[in-house]
mmCIF file of C-alpha atoms and ligand atoms in Angstrom:
data_model
loop_
_atom_site.group_PDB
_atom_site.id
_atom_site.type_symbol
_atom_site.label_atom_id
_atom_site.label_comp_id
_atom_site.label_asym_id
_atom_site.label_seq_id
_atom_site.Cartn_x
_atom_site.Cartn_y
_atom_site.Cartn_z
ATOM 1 C CA MET V 148 -93.795 -100.097 15.666
ATOM 2 C CA ARG V 149 -96.010 -96.987 15.382
ATOM 3 C CA ASP V 150 -99.705 -96.949 14.418
ATOM 4 C CA THR V 151 -101.623 -94.211 12.551
ATOM 5 C CA THR V 152 -102.457 -92.403 15.802
ATOM 6 C CA GLY V 153 -98.716 -91.915 16.513
ATOM 7 C CA LEU V 154 -98.726 -94.385 19.410
ATOM 8 C CA ALA V 155 -95.857 -96.838 19.634
ATOM 9 C CA TYR V 156 -95.747 -100.493 20.760
ATOM 10 C CA THR V 157 -93.106 -100.215 23.464
ATOM 11 C CA PRO V 158 -91.884 -102.956 25.847
ATOM 12 C CA ASP V 159 -93.817 -101.200 28.668
ATOM 13 C CA ILE V 160 -97.046 -101.303 26.664
ATOM 14 C CA ALA V 161 -96.394 -104.925 25.699
ATOM 15 C CA ALA V 162 -96.040 -105.819 29.388
ATOM 16 C CA ALA V 163 -99.029 -103.725 30.537
ATOM 17 C CA THR V 164 -101.365 -105.225 27.926
ATOM 18 C CA GLN V 165 -100.171 -108.828 28.270
ATOM 19 C CA PRO V 166 -103.030 -109.843 30.655
ATOM 20 C CA ILE V 167 -105.541 -108.523 28.097
ATOM 21 C CA TYR V 168 -103.811 -110.395 25.279
ATOM 22 C CA GLU V 169 -104.063 -113.601 27.321
ATOM 23 C CA ARG V 170 -107.868 -113.257 27.167
ATOM 24 C CA VAL V 171 -108.021 -112.851 23.366
ATOM 25 C CA LYS V 172 -105.091 -114.940 22.151
ATOM 26 C CA ARG V 173 -107.402 -117.681 20.852
ATOM 27 C CA VAL V 174 -108.970 -115.231 18.381
ATOM 28 C CA ILE V 175 -106.349 -112.492 17.743
ATOM 29 C CA PRO V 176 -103.062 -113.675 16.163
ATOM 30 C CA ALA V 177 -99.891 -112.576 18.031
ATOM 31 C CA VAL V 178 -98.710 -110.708 14.941
ATOM 32 C CA GLU V 179 -101.760 -108.392 15.142
ATOM 33 C CA TRP V 180 -101.519 -107.513 18.833
ATOM 34 C CA PRO V 181 -98.770 -104.830 18.406
ATOM 35 C CA PHE V 182 -101.264 -102.839 16.292
ATOM 36 C CA HIS V 183 -104.046 -103.039 18.901
ATOM 37 C CA ALA V 184 -102.053 -102.811 22.146
ATOM 38 C CA PRO V 185 -101.000 -99.110 22.055
ATOM 39 C CA LEU V 186 -104.599 -98.070 21.319
ATOM 40 C CA VAL V 187 -106.006 -100.370 24.000
ATOM 41 C CA HIS V 188 -103.524 -98.976 26.510
ATOM 42 C CA GLU V 189 -104.193 -95.323 25.657
ATOM 43 C CA ILE V 190 -108.000 -95.764 25.632
ATOM 44 C CA ASN V 191 -107.910 -97.402 29.058
ATOM 45 C CA ARG V 192 -105.734 -94.560 30.396
ATOM 46 C CA LEU V 193 -107.923 -91.853 28.894
ATOM 47 C CA LYS V 194 -111.110 -93.439 30.268
ATOM 48 C CA GLY V 195 -109.821 -92.724 33.778
ATOM 49 C CA GLU V 196 -108.922 -89.131 32.911
ATOM 50 C CA ARG V 197 -112.386 -88.500 31.378
ATOM 51 C CA ASN V 198 -114.349 -90.490 33.984
ATOM 52 C CA ALA V 199 -115.758 -92.433 31.027
ATOM 53 C CA VAL V 200 -117.196 -95.924 30.574
ATOM 54 C CA ILE V 201 -117.315 -97.916 27.374
ATOM 55 C CA LEU V 202 -120.446 -99.961 26.717
ATOM 56 C CA ALA V 203 -119.853 -102.574 24.017
ATOM 57 C CA HIS V 204 -122.381 -104.756 22.243
ATOM 58 C CA ASN V 205 -121.714 -108.485 21.820
ATOM 59 C CA TYR V 206 -121.030 -107.868 18.091
ATOM 60 C CA GLN V 207 -117.988 -105.671 18.677
ATOM 61 C CA THR V 208 -114.591 -107.066 17.669
ATOM 62 C CA PRO V 209 -112.587 -108.899 20.390
ATOM 63 C CA GLU V 210 -109.983 -106.130 20.821
ATOM 64 C CA ILE V 211 -112.843 -103.756 21.735
ATOM 65 C CA PHE V 212 -115.039 -106.279 23.569
ATOM 66 C CA HIS V 213 -112.241 -107.798 25.688
ATOM 67 C CA GLY V 214 -109.710 -104.958 25.453
ATOM 68 C CA VAL V 215 -111.432 -101.694 26.416
ATOM 69 C CA ALA V 216 -115.106 -102.314 27.275
ATOM 70 C CA ASP V 217 -116.329 -101.850 30.861
ATOM 71 C CA ILE V 218 -119.826 -103.173 30.255
ATOM 72 C CA VAL V 219 -120.664 -105.741 27.575
ATOM 73 C CA GLY V 220 -123.883 -107.456 26.627
ATOM 74 C CA ASP V 221 -126.980 -107.571 24.472
ATOM 75 C CA SER V 222 -129.059 -104.474 23.793
ATOM 76 C CA LEU V 223 -131.235 -105.137 26.867
ATOM 77 C CA ALA V 224 -128.230 -105.364 29.194
ATOM 78 C CA LEU V 225 -126.638 -102.259 27.684
ATOM 79 C CA ALA V 226 -129.864 -100.279 28.211
ATOM 80 C CA ALA V 227 -130.283 -101.539 31.779
ATOM 81 C CA ARG V 228 -126.634 -101.042 32.760
ATOM 82 C CA ALA V 229 -126.609 -97.560 31.203
ATOM 83 C CA THR V 230 -128.938 -96.488 34.033
ATOM 84 C CA GLU V 231 -126.444 -97.636 36.700
ATOM 85 C CA THR V 232 -123.260 -95.814 35.743
ATOM 86 C CA ASP V 233 -121.976 -92.752 37.604
ATOM 87 C CA ALA V 234 -119.446 -91.942 34.862
ATOM 88 C CA ASP V 235 -119.645 -88.491 33.230
ATOM 89 C CA VAL V 236 -119.089 -89.840 29.724
ATOM 90 C CA ILE V 237 -120.535 -92.939 28.030
ATOM 91 C CA VAL V 238 -118.924 -94.225 24.838
ATOM 92 C CA LEU V 239 -121.250 -96.569 22.996
ATOM 93 C CA ALA V 240 -119.314 -99.174 21.027
ATOM 94 C CA GLY V 241 -122.314 -100.371 19.068
ATOM 95 C CA VAL V 242 -124.794 -98.797 16.669
ATOM 96 C CA HIS V 243 -126.596 -95.470 16.740
ATOM 97 C CA PHE V 244 -129.915 -96.646 18.217
ATOM 98 C CA MET V 245 -128.010 -98.126 21.176
ATOM 99 C CA ALA V 246 -126.268 -94.784 21.784
ATOM 100 C CA GLU V 247 -129.641 -93.003 21.584
ATOM 101 C CA THR V 248 -131.072 -95.403 24.173
ATOM 102 C CA ALA V 249 -128.117 -94.674 26.486
ATOM 103 C CA LYS V 250 -128.689 -90.926 26.006
ATOM 104 C CA LEU V 251 -132.430 -91.243 26.695
ATOM 105 C CA LEU V 252 -131.616 -92.905 30.011
ATOM 106 C CA ASN V 253 -128.777 -90.480 30.844
ATOM 107 C CA PRO V 254 -129.901 -87.088 29.535
ATOM 108 C CA ALA V 255 -127.361 -85.166 31.633
ATOM 109 C CA LYS V 256 -124.341 -87.246 30.581
ATOM 110 C CA THR V 257 -122.162 -86.921 27.496
ATOM 111 C CA VAL V 258 -122.924 -89.907 25.249
ATOM 112 C CA LEU V 259 -120.505 -90.533 22.386
ATOM 113 C CA ILE V 260 -120.912 -92.727 19.302
ATOM 114 C CA PRO V 261 -117.494 -93.030 17.626
ATOM 115 C CA ASP V 262 -119.015 -93.180 14.113
ATOM 116 C CA THR V 263 -122.430 -91.582 13.522
ATOM 117 C CA GLY V 264 -122.791 -93.709 10.374
ATOM 118 C CA ALA V 265 -123.147 -96.890 12.465
ATOM 119 C CA GLY V 266 -126.813 -97.430 11.591
ATOM 120 C CA CYS V 267 -129.088 -100.477 11.404
ATOM 121 C CA SER V 268 -131.265 -101.784 8.556
ATOM 122 C CA LEU V 269 -134.109 -102.410 11.021
ATOM 123 C CA ALA V 270 -134.002 -98.881 12.465
ATOM 124 C CA GLU V 271 -133.966 -97.485 8.930
ATOM 125 C CA SER V 272 -137.007 -99.533 7.842
ATOM 126 C CA ILE V 273 -139.589 -97.420 9.713
ATOM 127 C CA THR V 274 -140.302 -93.761 10.522
ATOM 128 C CA ALA V 275 -142.435 -91.968 13.113
ATOM 129 C CA ALA V 276 -144.956 -91.136 10.331
ATOM 130 C CA ASP V 277 -145.276 -94.882 9.543
ATOM 131 C CA VAL V 278 -146.174 -95.553 13.189
ATOM 132 C CA ARG V 279 -148.840 -92.830 13.155
ATOM 133 C CA LEU V 280 -150.358 -94.432 10.023
ATOM 134 C CA LEU V 281 -150.368 -97.853 11.707
ATOM 135 C CA ARG V 282 -152.229 -96.361 14.683
ATOM 136 C CA GLU V 283 -154.873 -94.938 12.305
ATOM 137 C CA ARG V 284 -155.229 -98.317 10.623
ATOM 138 C CA TYR V 285 -155.453 -100.299 13.902
ATOM 139 C CA PRO V 286 -157.090 -97.928 16.405
ATOM 140 C CA GLY V 287 -156.618 -98.952 20.039
ATOM 141 C CA VAL V 288 -154.071 -101.702 19.285
ATOM 142 C CA PRO V 289 -150.938 -101.208 21.422
ATOM 143 C CA VAL V 290 -147.623 -100.746 19.610
ATOM 144 C CA VAL V 291 -144.381 -102.421 20.703
ATOM 145 C CA ALA V 292 -141.131 -101.188 19.127
ATOM 146 C CA TYR V 293 -137.978 -103.248 19.064
ATOM 147 C CA VAL V 294 -135.162 -101.085 20.502
ATOM 148 C CA ASN V 295 -133.610 -101.278 17.013
ATOM 149 C CA THR V 296 -135.523 -98.084 16.113
ATOM 150 C CA SER V 297 -134.815 -94.349 16.178
ATOM 151 C CA ALA V 298 -135.796 -92.169 19.154
ATOM 152 C CA ASP V 299 -138.434 -90.573 16.861
ATOM 153 C CA VAL V 300 -140.104 -93.976 16.446
ATOM 154 C CA LYS V 301 -139.774 -94.851 20.149
ATOM 155 C CA ALA V 302 -141.593 -91.581 20.927
ATOM 156 C CA GLU V 303 -144.671 -92.792 18.979
ATOM 157 C CA VAL V 304 -145.082 -96.242 20.546
ATOM 158 C CA ASP V 305 -146.416 -97.621 23.835
ATOM 159 C CA ILE V 306 -143.400 -99.637 24.908
ATOM 160 C CA CYS V 307 -140.064 -100.961 23.637
ATOM 161 C CA CYS V 308 -138.712 -104.497 23.684
ATOM 162 C CA THR V 309 -135.488 -106.285 22.835
ATOM 163 C CA SER V 310 -135.015 -109.812 21.540
ATOM 164 C CA GLY V 311 -134.276 -110.737 25.186
ATOM 165 C CA ASN V 312 -137.692 -109.739 26.570
ATOM 166 C CA ALA V 313 -140.084 -109.480 23.590
ATOM 167 C CA VAL V 314 -142.532 -112.180 24.742
ATOM 168 C CA GLU V 315 -142.741 -110.780 28.302
ATOM 169 C CA VAL V 316 -143.268 -107.239 26.967
ATOM 170 C CA VAL V 317 -146.055 -108.327 24.586
ATOM 171 C CA GLU V 318 -147.818 -110.292 27.341
ATOM 172 C CA SER V 319 -147.402 -107.453 29.868
ATOM 173 C CA LEU V 320 -149.831 -105.347 27.821
ATOM 174 C CA GLY V 321 -152.790 -107.681 28.514
ATOM 175 C CA ALA V 322 -154.173 -107.041 25.015
ATOM 176 C CA PRO V 323 -155.496 -109.680 22.572
ATOM 177 C CA ARG V 324 -153.700 -108.013 19.605
ATOM 178 C CA VAL V 325 -150.399 -106.146 19.505
ATOM 179 C CA ILE V 326 -148.480 -104.398 16.729
ATOM 180 C CA MET V 327 -144.768 -105.357 16.798
ATOM 181 C CA LEU V 328 -142.337 -103.382 14.705
ATOM 182 C CA PRO V 329 -140.117 -103.230 12.753
ATOM 183 C CA ASP V 330 -138.654 -106.778 12.643
ATOM 184 C CA GLU V 331 -141.007 -109.147 10.827
ATOM 185 C CA TYR V 332 -139.036 -112.259 11.820
ATOM 186 C CA LEU V 333 -138.784 -111.373 15.514
ATOM 187 C CA ALA V 334 -142.554 -110.677 15.456
ATOM 188 C CA LYS V 335 -143.214 -114.051 13.799
ATOM 189 C CA TYR V 336 -141.020 -115.783 16.359
ATOM 190 C CA VAL V 337 -142.853 -114.075 19.244
ATOM 191 C CA ALA V 338 -146.167 -115.198 17.694
ATOM 192 C CA THR V 339 -145.009 -118.820 18.102
ATOM 193 C CA GLN V 340 -144.391 -118.226 21.845
ATOM 194 C CA THR V 341 -147.627 -116.485 22.868
ATOM 195 C CA SER V 342 -151.380 -116.590 22.282
ATOM 196 C CA VAL V 343 -151.445 -112.809 21.669
ATOM 197 C CA GLU V 344 -152.168 -112.012 18.003
ATOM 198 C CA ILE V 345 -149.172 -110.194 16.488
ATOM 199 C CA ILE V 346 -149.373 -107.675 13.652
ATOM 200 C CA ALA V 347 -145.907 -107.335 12.095
ATOM 201 C CA TRP V 348 -144.054 -104.693 10.071
ATOM 202 C CA LYS V 349 -141.828 -105.909 7.224
ATOM 203 C CA GLY V 350 -138.394 -104.727 8.384
ATOM 204 C CA HIS V 351 -135.453 -107.129 8.323
ATOM 205 C CA CYS V 352 -131.939 -107.257 9.700
ATOM 206 C CA GLU V 353 -129.586 -107.266 6.709
ATOM 207 C CA VAL V 354 -127.231 -109.618 8.568
ATOM 208 C CA HIS V 355 -129.661 -112.272 9.824
ATOM 209 C CA GLU V 356 -132.005 -112.353 6.824
ATOM 210 C CA ARG V 357 -129.175 -113.853 4.741
ATOM 211 C CA PHE V 358 -129.115 -117.164 6.650
ATOM 212 C CA THR V 359 -131.244 -120.011 5.283
ATOM 213 C CA GLY V 360 -132.629 -123.260 6.668
ATOM 214 C CA ASP V 361 -130.848 -125.172 3.840
ATOM 215 C CA GLU V 362 -127.519 -123.702 4.957
ATOM 216 C CA ILE V 363 -128.127 -124.930 8.533
ATOM 217 C CA ARG V 364 -129.044 -128.430 7.301
ATOM 218 C CA GLU V 365 -125.940 -128.492 5.117
ATOM 219 C CA PHE V 366 -123.777 -127.693 8.171
ATOM 220 C CA ARG V 367 -125.468 -130.431 10.186
ATOM 221 C CA GLY V 368 -124.558 -132.864 7.385
ATOM 222 C CA ARG V 369 -120.900 -131.796 7.508
ATOM 223 C CA PHE V 370 -120.332 -131.636 11.281
ATOM 224 C CA ASP V 371 -121.283 -134.323 13.833
ATOM 225 C CA GLU V 372 -122.962 -133.357 17.109
ATOM 226 C CA LEU V 373 -123.436 -129.783 15.930
ATOM 227 C CA ILE V 374 -125.522 -127.583 18.243
ATOM 228 C CA VAL V 375 -127.167 -124.728 16.332
ATOM 229 C CA ILE V 376 -128.146 -121.581 18.209
ATOM 230 C CA ALA V 377 -129.843 -118.763 16.334
ATOM 231 C CA HIS V 378 -130.872 -115.158 16.889
ATOM 232 C CA PRO V 379 -134.641 -114.479 16.518
ATOM 233 C CA GLU V 380 -133.942 -111.922 13.759
ATOM 234 C CA CYS V 381 -133.313 -114.928 11.461
ATOM 235 C CA PRO V 382 -136.028 -116.101 9.023
ATOM 236 C CA PRO V 383 -138.515 -118.704 10.352
ATOM 237 C CA ASP V 384 -136.971 -121.658 8.449
ATOM 238 C CA VAL V 385 -133.628 -120.974 10.179
ATOM 239 C CA LEU V 386 -135.254 -120.840 13.610
ATOM 240 C CA GLU V 387 -137.096 -124.118 12.903
ATOM 241 C CA ALA V 388 -133.771 -125.745 12.013
ATOM 242 C CA ALA V 389 -132.053 -124.478 15.212
ATOM 243 C CA ASP V 390 -131.707 -126.230 18.599
ATOM 244 C CA PHE V 391 -132.012 -122.995 20.552
ATOM 245 C CA VAL V 392 -133.279 -119.478 19.795
ATOM 246 C CA GLY V 393 -132.347 -116.451 21.887
ATOM 247 C CA SER V 394 -130.955 -112.946 22.132
ATOM 248 C CA THR V 395 -127.205 -112.494 21.913
ATOM 249 C CA ALA V 396 -126.947 -112.611 25.745
ATOM 250 C CA ARG V 397 -128.960 -115.840 25.898
ATOM 251 C CA MET V 398 -126.685 -117.344 23.232
ATOM 252 C CA VAL V 399 -123.631 -116.446 25.341
ATOM 253 C CA ASP V 400 -125.266 -118.006 28.437
ATOM 254 C CA PHE V 401 -126.243 -121.130 26.481
ATOM 255 C CA VAL V 402 -122.602 -121.832 25.557
ATOM 256 C CA ALA V 403 -121.337 -120.974 29.070
ATOM 257 C CA ASP V 404 -123.899 -123.261 30.769
ATOM 258 C CA ARG V 405 -123.999 -126.224 28.371
ATOM 259 C CA ARG V 406 -120.392 -126.193 27.137
ATOM 260 C CA PRO V 407 -121.325 -127.961 23.854
ATOM 261 C CA PRO V 408 -118.377 -129.579 21.996
ATOM 262 C CA ARG V 409 -119.296 -127.954 18.679
ATOM 263 C CA VAL V 410 -121.515 -124.952 18.041
ATOM 264 C CA LEU V 411 -122.838 -122.968 15.088
ATOM 265 C CA MET V 412 -123.898 -119.475 16.186
ATOM 266 C CA VAL V 413 -126.274 -118.178 13.554
ATOM 267 C CA THR V 414 -125.584 -114.500 14.018
ATOM 268 C CA GLU V 415 -122.942 -111.792 13.530
ATOM 269 C CA CYS V 416 -119.302 -112.981 13.205
ATOM 270 C CA SER V 417 -117.660 -111.218 16.139
ATOM 271 C CA MET V 418 -120.062 -112.842 18.568
ATOM 272 C CA SER V 419 -118.482 -116.265 17.932
ATOM 273 C CA ASP V 420 -114.994 -114.759 18.358
ATOM 274 C CA ASN V 421 -115.908 -113.120 21.669
ATOM 275 C CA VAL V 422 -117.468 -116.288 23.054
ATOM 276 C CA ALA V 423 -114.690 -118.478 21.613
ATOM 277 C CA ALA V 424 -112.086 -116.398 23.466
ATOM 278 C CA ALA V 425 -113.696 -117.492 26.752
ATOM 279 C CA SER V 426 -114.736 -121.051 25.786
ATOM 280 C CA PRO V 427 -111.620 -123.040 24.802
ATOM 281 C CA GLU V 428 -113.378 -126.405 24.995
ATOM 282 C CA THR V 429 -115.977 -125.521 22.347
ATOM 283 C CA GLU V 430 -115.308 -125.600 18.613
ATOM 284 C CA PHE V 431 -117.053 -122.748 16.790
ATOM 285 C CA VAL V 432 -118.159 -123.614 13.282
ATOM 286 C CA ARG V 433 -118.332 -120.668 10.899
ATOM 287 C CA PRO V 434 -119.918 -119.130 8.769
ATOM 288 C CA CYS V 435 -121.378 -116.025 10.143
ATOM 289 C CA ASN V 436 -122.317 -112.722 8.543
ATOM 290 C CA LEU V 437 -120.698 -109.358 9.316
ATOM 291 C CA CYS V 438 -122.751 -106.334 10.372
ATOM 292 C CA PRO V 439 -121.183 -103.455 8.403
ATOM 293 C CA HIS V 440 -122.637 -100.944 10.892
ATOM 294 C CA MET V 441 -121.158 -102.577 13.992
ATOM 295 C CA LYS V 442 -117.827 -102.813 12.167
ATOM 296 C CA LYS V 443 -117.682 -99.016 11.751
ATOM 297 C CA ILE V 444 -116.607 -98.812 15.396
ATOM 298 C CA THR V 445 -112.850 -99.277 15.793
ATOM 299 C CA LEU V 446 -110.231 -98.750 18.489
ATOM 300 C CA ALA V 447 -108.979 -95.732 16.513
ATOM 301 C CA ASN V 448 -112.348 -93.934 16.445
ATOM 302 C CA ILE V 449 -113.068 -94.831 20.099
ATOM 303 C CA LEU V 450 -109.771 -93.156 21.007
ATOM 304 C CA ASP V 451 -110.616 -90.165 18.834
ATOM 305 C CA SER V 452 -114.020 -89.831 20.525
ATOM 306 C CA LEU V 453 -112.477 -89.900 23.977
ATOM 307 C CA ARG V 454 -109.891 -87.300 22.996
ATOM 308 C CA THR V 455 -112.340 -84.875 21.355
ATOM 309 C CA LEU V 456 -115.564 -85.784 23.227
ATOM 310 C CA GLU V 457 -117.234 -85.962 19.797
ATOM 311 C CA PRO V 458 -119.481 -87.031 18.088
ATOM 312 C CA GLN V 459 -122.085 -86.539 20.810
ATOM 313 C CA VAL V 460 -125.579 -87.994 20.661
ATOM 314 C CA THR V 461 -128.331 -85.384 20.962
ATOM 315 C CA ILE V 462 -132.097 -85.899 20.974
ATOM 316 C CA ALA V 463 -134.686 -83.115 20.802
ATOM 317 C CA PRO V 464 -136.256 -82.768 24.298
ATOM 318 C CA GLU V 465 -139.872 -83.146 23.088
ATOM 319 C CA VAL V 466 -138.937 -86.451 21.389
ATOM 320 C CA ALA V 467 -136.669 -87.588 24.221
ATOM 321 C CA ASP V 468 -139.327 -87.351 26.959
ATOM 322 C CA ARG V 469 -141.794 -89.562 25.061
ATOM 323 C CA ALA V 470 -139.137 -91.999 23.794
ATOM 324 C CA ARG V 471 -137.704 -92.354 27.316
ATOM 325 C CA ARG V 472 -141.123 -93.402 28.622
ATOM 326 C CA SER V 473 -141.239 -96.289 26.095
ATOM 327 C CA VAL V 474 -137.784 -97.501 27.153
ATOM 328 C CA GLU V 475 -138.514 -97.116 30.885
ATOM 329 C CA ARG V 476 -141.783 -99.050 30.551
ATOM 330 C CA MET V 477 -139.784 -101.874 28.975
ATOM 331 C CA LEU V 478 -137.202 -101.851 31.776
ATOM 332 C CA ALA V 479 -140.041 -102.124 34.328
ATOM 333 C CA VAL V 480 -141.308 -105.413 32.798
ATOM 334 C CA LYS V 481 -140.175 -108.327 34.956
ATOM 335 C CA PRO V 482 -138.018 -110.932 33.148
ATOM 336 C CA ARG V 483 -139.359 -114.498 33.202
HETATM 337 P P1 13P F 71 -129.543 -108.315 20.927
HETATM 338 O O1 13P F 71 -130.609 -107.504 21.550
HETATM 339 O O2 13P F 71 -129.822 -109.790 20.984
HETATM 340 O O3 13P F 71 -128.220 -107.972 21.481
HETATM 341 O O4 13P F 71 -129.509 -107.989 19.366
HETATM 342 C C1 13P F 71 -129.229 -106.711 18.902
HETATM 343 C C2 13P F 71 -128.963 -106.715 17.475
HETATM 344 O O5 13P F 71 -128.745 -105.709 16.849
HETATM 345 C C3 13P F 71 -128.976 -108.004 16.829
HETATM 346 O O6 13P F 71 -128.741 -107.887 15.492
HETATM 347 FE FE1 SF4 F 72 -129.036 -103.857 12.886
HETATM 348 FE FE2 SF4 F 72 -128.749 -106.354 12.078
HETATM 349 FE FE3 SF4 F 72 -126.593 -104.870 12.451
HETATM 350 FE FE4 SF4 F 72 -128.052 -105.707 14.556
HETATM 351 S S1 SF4 F 72 -126.886 -106.962 13.145
HETATM 352 S S2 SF4 F 72 -127.267 -103.649 14.223
HETATM 353 S S3 SF4 F 72 -130.121 -105.632 13.699
HETATM 354 S S4 SF4 F 72 -128.197 -104.516 10.925
#
């Protein structure tokens, strides 16, 4: 069998990739593995040749997440771990703002994003000019930007946050009022966890905004002992209907620690697959929604990126210096 990159599924490749297949066999049918295995094998070989690491977000498909990634996690972990690598090349299997964050923290390294069209509805909901207008409207009020923003926006704000540290970041500012952008629902969720007054922007994640509280209640009616864990980018009625709210990394930890018999992860689809691969005793109830941006990253374009060292992420130096400060301030905030 030969795939579109000209690589063949040989007995040697079948044997070499068997330990990886063991990790994903619960979520990737055996009939599909011959298509993934030659790419997985070649990417892992080429990583050594290039002195490259692959950082993969929790929403990447299992063949990427379990097959070729060196570092996996939520956007906070990917930002923090990006500062620790001594590789020459970083491939970001995630969306563009994550690759920009890796580049901000590693200006001298080559940072690759296999598809430059891997965007984010939140990052696209606000511009640097919008932030300057907000500052005029609320003089002296500090501005916190979710990392799901462009480097241009990060350059205009005081500090960044992720869904994993938003409350700590807001409280670290010691201010009575804080502007949080661009995710309205994350801002509303943070407002329920702190006495700091939160001024929100009206951006939404196109994946999480589609879930509804009625949908969660309907699932509870259909499945006994269902534990519902939701990402804070979901609308408030979904979060009220959930048993636990947390970033993608906290959702992973929740399942690993509590080992619930049946779980509904209210987030992107691949997340359930990746956790299911490692949690055989838990039943994962679908549905989930797909992020079309995350799904632009494939084994084929990761391989292409490693072969060509393109497309590279570049950020204008005058923007990069200011944006980097916002990310570094966030990384200096102590987790609770
Ligand atoms: P996390 O920071 O929880 O990984 O979320 C990133 C993201 O894009 C969620 O939609
Ligand atoms: Fe952006 Fe939502 Fe996709 Fe995350 S899931 S990258 S927030 S569109």
